[in-house]
Short mmCIF file of C-alpha atoms and ligand atoms in Angstrom, two decimals:
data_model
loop_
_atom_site.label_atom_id
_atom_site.label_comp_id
_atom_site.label_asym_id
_atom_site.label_seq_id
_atom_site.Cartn_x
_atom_site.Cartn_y
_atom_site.Cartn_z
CA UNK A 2 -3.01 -14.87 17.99
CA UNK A 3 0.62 -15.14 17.61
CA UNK A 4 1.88 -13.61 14.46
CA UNK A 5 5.94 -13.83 15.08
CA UNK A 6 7.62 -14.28 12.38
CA UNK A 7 5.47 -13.50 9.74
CA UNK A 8 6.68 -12.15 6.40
CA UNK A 9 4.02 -9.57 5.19
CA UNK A 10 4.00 -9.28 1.66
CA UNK A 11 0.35 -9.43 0.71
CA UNK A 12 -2.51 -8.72 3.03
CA UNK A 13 -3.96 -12.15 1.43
CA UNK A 14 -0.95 -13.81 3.40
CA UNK A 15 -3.35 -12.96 6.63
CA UNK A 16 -6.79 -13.76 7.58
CA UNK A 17 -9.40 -11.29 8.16
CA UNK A 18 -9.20 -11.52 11.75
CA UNK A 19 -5.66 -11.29 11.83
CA UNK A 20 -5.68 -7.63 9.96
CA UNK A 21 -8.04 -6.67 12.23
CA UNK A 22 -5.87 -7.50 15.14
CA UNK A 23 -3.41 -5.14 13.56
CA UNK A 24 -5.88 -2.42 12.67
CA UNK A 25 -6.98 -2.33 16.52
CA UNK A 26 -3.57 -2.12 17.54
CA UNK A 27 -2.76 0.55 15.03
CA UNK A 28 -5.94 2.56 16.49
CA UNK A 29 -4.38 2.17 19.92
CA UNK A 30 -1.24 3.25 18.48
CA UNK A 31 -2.29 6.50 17.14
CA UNK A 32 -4.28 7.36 20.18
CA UNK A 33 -1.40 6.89 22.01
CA UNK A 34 0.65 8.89 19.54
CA UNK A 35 -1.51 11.71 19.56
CA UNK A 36 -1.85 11.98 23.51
CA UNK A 37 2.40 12.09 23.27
CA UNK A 38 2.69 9.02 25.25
CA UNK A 39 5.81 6.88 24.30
CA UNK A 40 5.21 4.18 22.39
CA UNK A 41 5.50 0.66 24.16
CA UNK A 42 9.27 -0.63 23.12
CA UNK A 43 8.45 -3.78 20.97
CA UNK A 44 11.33 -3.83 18.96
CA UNK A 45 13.76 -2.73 21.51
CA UNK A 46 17.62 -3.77 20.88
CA UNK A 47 16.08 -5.20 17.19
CA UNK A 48 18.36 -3.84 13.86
CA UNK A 49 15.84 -3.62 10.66
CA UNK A 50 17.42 -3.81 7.63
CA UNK A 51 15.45 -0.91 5.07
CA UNK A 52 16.44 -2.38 1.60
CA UNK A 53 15.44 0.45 -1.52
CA UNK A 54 15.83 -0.58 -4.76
CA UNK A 55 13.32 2.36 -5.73
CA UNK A 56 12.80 5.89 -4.29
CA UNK A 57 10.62 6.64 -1.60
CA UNK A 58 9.85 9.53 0.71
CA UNK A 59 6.60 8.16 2.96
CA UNK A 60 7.37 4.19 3.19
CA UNK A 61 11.15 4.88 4.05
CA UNK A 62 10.47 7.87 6.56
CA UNK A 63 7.72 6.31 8.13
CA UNK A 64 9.41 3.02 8.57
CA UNK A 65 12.51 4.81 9.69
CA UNK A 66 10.70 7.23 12.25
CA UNK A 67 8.28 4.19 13.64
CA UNK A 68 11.22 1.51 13.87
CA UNK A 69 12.80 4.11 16.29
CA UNK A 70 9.73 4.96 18.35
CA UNK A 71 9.70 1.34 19.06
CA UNK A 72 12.71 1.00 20.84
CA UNK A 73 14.50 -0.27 17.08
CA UNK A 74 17.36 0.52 15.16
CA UNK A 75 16.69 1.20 11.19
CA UNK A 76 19.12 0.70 8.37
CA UNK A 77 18.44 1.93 5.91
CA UNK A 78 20.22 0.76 2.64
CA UNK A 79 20.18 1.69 -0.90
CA UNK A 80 19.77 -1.62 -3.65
CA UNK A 81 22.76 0.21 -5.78
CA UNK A 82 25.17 0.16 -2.71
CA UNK A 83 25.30 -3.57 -2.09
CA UNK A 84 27.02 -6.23 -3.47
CA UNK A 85 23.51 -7.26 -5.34
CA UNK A 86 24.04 -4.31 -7.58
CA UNK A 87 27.47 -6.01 -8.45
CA UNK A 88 25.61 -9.15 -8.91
CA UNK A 89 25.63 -11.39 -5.86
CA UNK A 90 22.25 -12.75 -5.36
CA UNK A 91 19.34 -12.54 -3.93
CA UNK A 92 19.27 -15.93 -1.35
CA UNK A 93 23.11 -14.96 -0.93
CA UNK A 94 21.97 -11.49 0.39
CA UNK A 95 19.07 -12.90 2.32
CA UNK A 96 21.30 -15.56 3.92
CA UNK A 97 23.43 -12.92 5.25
CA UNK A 98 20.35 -10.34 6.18
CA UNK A 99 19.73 -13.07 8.54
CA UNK A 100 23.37 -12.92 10.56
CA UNK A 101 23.05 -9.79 11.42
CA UNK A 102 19.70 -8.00 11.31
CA UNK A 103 16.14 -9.05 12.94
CA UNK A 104 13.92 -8.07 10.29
CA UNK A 105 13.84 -6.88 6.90
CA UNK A 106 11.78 -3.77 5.03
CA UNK A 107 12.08 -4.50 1.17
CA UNK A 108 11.06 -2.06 -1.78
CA UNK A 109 11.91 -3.88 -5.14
CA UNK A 110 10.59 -4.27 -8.41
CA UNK A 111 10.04 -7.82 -8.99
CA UNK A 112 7.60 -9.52 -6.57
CA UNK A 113 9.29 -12.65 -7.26
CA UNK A 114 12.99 -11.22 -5.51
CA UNK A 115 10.46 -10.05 -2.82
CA UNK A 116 9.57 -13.61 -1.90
CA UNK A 117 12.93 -14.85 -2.80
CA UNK A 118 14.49 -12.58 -0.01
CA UNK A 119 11.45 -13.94 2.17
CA UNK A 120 12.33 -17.55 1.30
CA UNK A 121 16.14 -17.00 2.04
CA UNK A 122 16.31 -14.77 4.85
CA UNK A 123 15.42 -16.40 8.54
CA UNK A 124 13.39 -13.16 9.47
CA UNK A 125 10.78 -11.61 8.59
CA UNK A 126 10.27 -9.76 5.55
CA UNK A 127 7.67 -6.45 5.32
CA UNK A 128 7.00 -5.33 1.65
CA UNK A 129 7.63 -1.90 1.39
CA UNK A 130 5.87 -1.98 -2.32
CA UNK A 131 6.58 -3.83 -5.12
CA UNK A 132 5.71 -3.74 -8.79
CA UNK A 133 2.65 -6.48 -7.85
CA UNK A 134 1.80 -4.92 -4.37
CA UNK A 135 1.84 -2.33 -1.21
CA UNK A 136 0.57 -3.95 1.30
CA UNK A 137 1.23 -1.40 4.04
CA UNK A 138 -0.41 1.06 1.76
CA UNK A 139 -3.10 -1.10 1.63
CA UNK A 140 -3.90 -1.57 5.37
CA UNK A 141 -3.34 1.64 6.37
CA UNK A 142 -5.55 3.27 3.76
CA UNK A 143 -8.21 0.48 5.09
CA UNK A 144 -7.55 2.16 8.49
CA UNK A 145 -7.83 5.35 7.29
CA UNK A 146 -11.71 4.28 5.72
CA UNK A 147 -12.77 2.81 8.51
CA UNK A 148 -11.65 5.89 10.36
CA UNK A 149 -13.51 8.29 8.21
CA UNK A 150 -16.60 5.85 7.49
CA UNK A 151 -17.08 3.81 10.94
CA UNK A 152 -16.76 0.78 8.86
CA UNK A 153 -15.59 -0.92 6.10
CA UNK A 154 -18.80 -3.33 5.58
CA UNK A 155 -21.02 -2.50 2.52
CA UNK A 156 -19.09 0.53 1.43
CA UNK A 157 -18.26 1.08 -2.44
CA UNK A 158 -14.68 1.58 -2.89
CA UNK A 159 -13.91 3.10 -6.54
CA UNK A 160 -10.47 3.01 -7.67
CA UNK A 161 -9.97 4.61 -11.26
CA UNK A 162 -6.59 4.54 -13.07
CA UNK A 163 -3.57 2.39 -13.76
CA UNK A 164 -5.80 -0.76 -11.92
CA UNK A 165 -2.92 -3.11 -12.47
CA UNK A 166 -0.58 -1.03 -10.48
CA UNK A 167 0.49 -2.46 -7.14
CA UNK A 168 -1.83 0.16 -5.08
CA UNK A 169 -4.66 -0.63 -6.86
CA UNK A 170 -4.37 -4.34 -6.33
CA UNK A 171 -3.05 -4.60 -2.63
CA UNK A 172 -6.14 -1.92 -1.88
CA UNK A 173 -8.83 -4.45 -3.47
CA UNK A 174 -7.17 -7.22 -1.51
CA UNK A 175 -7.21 -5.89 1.63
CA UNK A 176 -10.92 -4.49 1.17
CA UNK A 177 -12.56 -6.98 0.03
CA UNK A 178 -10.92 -9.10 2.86
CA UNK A 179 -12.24 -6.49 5.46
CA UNK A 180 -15.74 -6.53 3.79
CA UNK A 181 -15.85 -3.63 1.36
CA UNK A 182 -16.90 -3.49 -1.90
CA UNK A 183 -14.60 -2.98 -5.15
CA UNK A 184 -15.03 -1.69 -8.49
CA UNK A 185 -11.95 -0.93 -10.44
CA UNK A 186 -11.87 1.22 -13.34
CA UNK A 187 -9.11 1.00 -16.14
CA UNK A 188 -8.67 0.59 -19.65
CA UNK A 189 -8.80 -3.71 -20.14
CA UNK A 190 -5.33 -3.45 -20.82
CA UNK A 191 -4.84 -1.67 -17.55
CA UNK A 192 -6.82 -3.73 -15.10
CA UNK A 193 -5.47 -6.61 -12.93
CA UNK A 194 -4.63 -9.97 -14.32
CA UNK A 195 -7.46 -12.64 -14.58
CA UNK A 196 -5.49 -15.36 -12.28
CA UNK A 197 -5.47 -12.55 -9.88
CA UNK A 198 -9.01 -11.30 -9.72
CA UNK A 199 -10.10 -14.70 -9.62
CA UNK A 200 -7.35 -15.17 -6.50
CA UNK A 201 -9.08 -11.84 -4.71
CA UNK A 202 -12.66 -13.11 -4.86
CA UNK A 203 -11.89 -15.95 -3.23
CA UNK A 204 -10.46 -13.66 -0.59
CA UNK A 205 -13.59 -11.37 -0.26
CA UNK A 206 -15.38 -11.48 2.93
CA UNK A 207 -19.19 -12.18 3.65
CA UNK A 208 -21.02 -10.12 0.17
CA UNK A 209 -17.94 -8.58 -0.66
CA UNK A 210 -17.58 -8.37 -4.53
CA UNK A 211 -14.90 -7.23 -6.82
CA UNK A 212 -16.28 -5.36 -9.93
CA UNK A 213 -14.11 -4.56 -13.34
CA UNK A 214 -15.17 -2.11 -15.81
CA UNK A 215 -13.87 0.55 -18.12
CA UNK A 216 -15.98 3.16 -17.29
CA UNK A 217 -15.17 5.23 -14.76
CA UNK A 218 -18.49 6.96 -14.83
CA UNK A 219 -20.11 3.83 -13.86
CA UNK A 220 -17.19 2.75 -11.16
CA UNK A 221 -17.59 6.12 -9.03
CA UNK A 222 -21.45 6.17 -9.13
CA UNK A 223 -22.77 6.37 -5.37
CA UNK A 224 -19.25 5.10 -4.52
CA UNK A 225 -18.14 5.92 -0.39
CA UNK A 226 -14.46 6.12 -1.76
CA UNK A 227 -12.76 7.32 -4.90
CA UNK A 228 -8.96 6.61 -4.78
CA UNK A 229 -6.61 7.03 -7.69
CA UNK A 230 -2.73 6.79 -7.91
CA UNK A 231 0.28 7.71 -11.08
CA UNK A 232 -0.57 6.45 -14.07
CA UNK A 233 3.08 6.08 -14.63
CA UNK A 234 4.53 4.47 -11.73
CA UNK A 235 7.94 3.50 -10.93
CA UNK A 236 9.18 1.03 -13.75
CA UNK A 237 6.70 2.05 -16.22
CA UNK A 238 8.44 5.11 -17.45
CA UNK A 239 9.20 3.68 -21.03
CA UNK A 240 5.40 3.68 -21.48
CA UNK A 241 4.78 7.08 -20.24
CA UNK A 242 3.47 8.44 -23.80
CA UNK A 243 0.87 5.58 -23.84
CA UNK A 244 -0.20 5.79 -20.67
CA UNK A 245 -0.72 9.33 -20.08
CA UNK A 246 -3.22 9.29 -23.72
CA UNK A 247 -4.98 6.05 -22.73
CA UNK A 248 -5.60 6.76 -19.29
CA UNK A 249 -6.56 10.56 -19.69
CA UNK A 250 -10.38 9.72 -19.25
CA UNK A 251 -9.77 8.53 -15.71
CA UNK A 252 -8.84 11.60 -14.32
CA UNK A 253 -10.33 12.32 -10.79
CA UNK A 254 -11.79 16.07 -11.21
CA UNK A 255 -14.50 17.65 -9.96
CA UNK A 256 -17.05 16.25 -12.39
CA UNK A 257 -16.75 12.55 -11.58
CA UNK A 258 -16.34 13.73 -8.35
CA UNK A 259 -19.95 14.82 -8.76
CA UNK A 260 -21.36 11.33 -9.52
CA UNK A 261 -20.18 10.08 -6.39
CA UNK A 262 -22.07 9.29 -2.81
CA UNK A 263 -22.50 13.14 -1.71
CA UNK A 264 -19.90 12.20 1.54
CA UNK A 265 -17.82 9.83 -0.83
CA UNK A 266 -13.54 10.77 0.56
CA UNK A 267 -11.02 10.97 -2.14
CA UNK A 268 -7.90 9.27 -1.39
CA UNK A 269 -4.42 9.12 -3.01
CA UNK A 270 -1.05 7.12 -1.66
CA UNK A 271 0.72 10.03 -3.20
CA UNK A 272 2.93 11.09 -4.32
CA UNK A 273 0.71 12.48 -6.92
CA UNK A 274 1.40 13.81 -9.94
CA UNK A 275 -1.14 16.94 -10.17
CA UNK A 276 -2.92 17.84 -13.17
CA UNK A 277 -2.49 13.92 -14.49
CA UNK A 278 -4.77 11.39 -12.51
CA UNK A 279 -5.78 14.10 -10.23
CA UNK A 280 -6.94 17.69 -10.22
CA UNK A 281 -5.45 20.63 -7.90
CA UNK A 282 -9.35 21.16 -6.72
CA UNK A 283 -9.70 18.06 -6.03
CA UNK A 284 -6.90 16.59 -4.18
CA UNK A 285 -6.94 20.16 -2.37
CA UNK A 286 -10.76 20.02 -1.71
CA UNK A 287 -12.75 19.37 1.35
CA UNK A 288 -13.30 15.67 0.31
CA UNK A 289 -9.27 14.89 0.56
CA UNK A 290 -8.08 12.78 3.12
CA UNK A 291 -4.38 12.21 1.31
CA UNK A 292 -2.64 14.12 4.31
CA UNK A 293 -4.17 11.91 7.47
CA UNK A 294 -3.77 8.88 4.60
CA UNK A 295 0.13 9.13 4.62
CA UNK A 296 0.05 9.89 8.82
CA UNK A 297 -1.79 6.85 9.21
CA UNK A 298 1.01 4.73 7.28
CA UNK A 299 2.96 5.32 10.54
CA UNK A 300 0.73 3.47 12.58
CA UNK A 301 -0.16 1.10 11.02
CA UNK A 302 2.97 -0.13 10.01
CA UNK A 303 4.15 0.23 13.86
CA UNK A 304 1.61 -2.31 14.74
CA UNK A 305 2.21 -4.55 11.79
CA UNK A 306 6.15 -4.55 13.16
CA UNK A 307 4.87 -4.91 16.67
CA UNK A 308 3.48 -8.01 15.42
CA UNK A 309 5.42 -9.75 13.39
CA UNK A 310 8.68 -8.64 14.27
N1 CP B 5 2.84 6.08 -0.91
C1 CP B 5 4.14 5.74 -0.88
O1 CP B 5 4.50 4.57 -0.71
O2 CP B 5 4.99 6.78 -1.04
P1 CP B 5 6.57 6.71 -1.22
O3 CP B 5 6.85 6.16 -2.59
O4 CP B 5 7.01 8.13 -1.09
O5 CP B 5 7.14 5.83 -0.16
N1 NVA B 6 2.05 2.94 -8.13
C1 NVA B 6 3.06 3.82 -7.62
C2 NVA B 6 2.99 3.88 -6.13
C3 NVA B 6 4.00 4.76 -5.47
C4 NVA B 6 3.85 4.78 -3.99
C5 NVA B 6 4.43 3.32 -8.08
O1 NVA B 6 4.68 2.12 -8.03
O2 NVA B 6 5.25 4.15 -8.51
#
């Protein structure tokens, strides 16, 4: 399977069999990484542009650190700093990407500039999160599952929250494409967009089924996973007084915690903000995986640049 050239800005771009390709190569990654062998040199004498219109401290670190350990040279450069803070636009920008660098990371806000920069630039584009999507997020946390669980297949996944935030969305994509289960649990005016749940059933795998509710009682019940992210996320902090009332109920603590699958992993893309969606106790507790969650980003998103860069 040759995957050259590939933009990756949803998981739903790729088939099933396709993110398992990268999964496998991400598991022979980390082994590798962990034994200190030197990773092999797929991107050697490659530039990658790292674009930021947002902040980041995992996605831009990991990027930078794993675009180096394969042979590649990151830059990384801030949205503000360019001429498309002074206007020029978007296909300009990704027109002239495409003269000088081999493949492009891309945090933005709009999804739409996302696939604009895709559409104009003659490399590949990796989405390094958008205000639709995080894709790498996604896969890796997917990784990280099937690491704890053995498998993805027939597992409850539970995310409770914002579930119209880009993690929430890019997480049910890419499970229910490996064969998990979703509920997600939100206040209606919270949860994904209708076009777009339809769009991710079509993408679930086998039995896989996408459940929405607002009860987060009901969405954690015997569920294998429990993942929740900022209710305010970057973009949204206008709303912050709303959202922090309205999504109070969904707060991961101990006692939903309780109504869970007795081995059920808690999981968070971080950063969090403590005391909000998620208690100290809990994220701290023996059931958090957040920690081996953001190590694994670097692996997978080696092998996802192994592949399509
Ligand atoms: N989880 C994640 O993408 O973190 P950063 O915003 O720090 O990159
Ligand atoms: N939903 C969060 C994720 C941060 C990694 C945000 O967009 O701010």
């Amino acid at each position: 399977m040759d995957l050259r050239g590939r933009d990756f800005l949803r998981t739903g771009d790729f088939s099933t069999e396709e993110l398992e390709l990268i999964l496998k190569r991400a598991s022979q990654m980390k082994l590798a990484h962990k034994k200190s062998q030197p990773s092999h040199q797929y991107l050697a004498g490659k530039s990658i542009a790292m674009l930021f219109q947002k902040p980041s401290t995992r996605t831009r670190l990991s990027f930078d650190v794993g675009i180096n350990q394969l042979g590649g040279h990151p830059i990384y450069l801030n949205w503000g700093d360019l001429q498309l803070g002074r206007g020029e636009t978007i296909n300009d920008t990704g027109k002239i990407f495409g003269c000088y660098v081999d493949g492009i990371v891309a945090r933005v806000y709009r999804h739409a500039d996302l696939e604009s920069l895709a559409a104009s630039s003659p490399v590949p584009v990796i989405n390094a999160l958008s205000d639709e999507f995080h894709p790498c997020q996604a896969l890796s946390d997917c990784f990280t599952i099937i690491e704890k669980k053995g498998r993805l297949d027939g597992l409850k996944i539970a995310f409770v929250g914002d579930g119209g935030c880009n993690v929430s969305q890019s997480l049910a994509e890419a499970v229910l494409q490996l064969g998990g289960s979703m509920v997600i649990a939100s206040p209606k005016r919270y949860s994904p967009r209708e076009e777009l749940i339809s769009e991710l059933r079509k993408l679930a795998k086998g039995g896989a089924a996408l459940q929405i509710t607002e009860d987060p009682v009901e969405a954690v019940r015997d569920a294998d996973v429990i993942y929740t992210d900022v209710w305010v996320s970057m973009g949204t902090e206008s709303e912050a007084e709303d959202r922090l009332r309205e999504l109070h109920p969904y707060q991961v603590n101990k006692e939903l915690l309780a109504i869970s699958a007795p081995e059920s992993i808690v999981m968070h893309c971080l950063p969090a903000h403590r005391g909000e969606e998620i208690t100290n106790e809990v994220i701290d507790g023996p059931r958090s995986v957040v920690w081996e969650q953001a190590e694994n980003r670097l692996h997978v998103q080696k092998s996802i640049m192994s592949f399509v860069l």
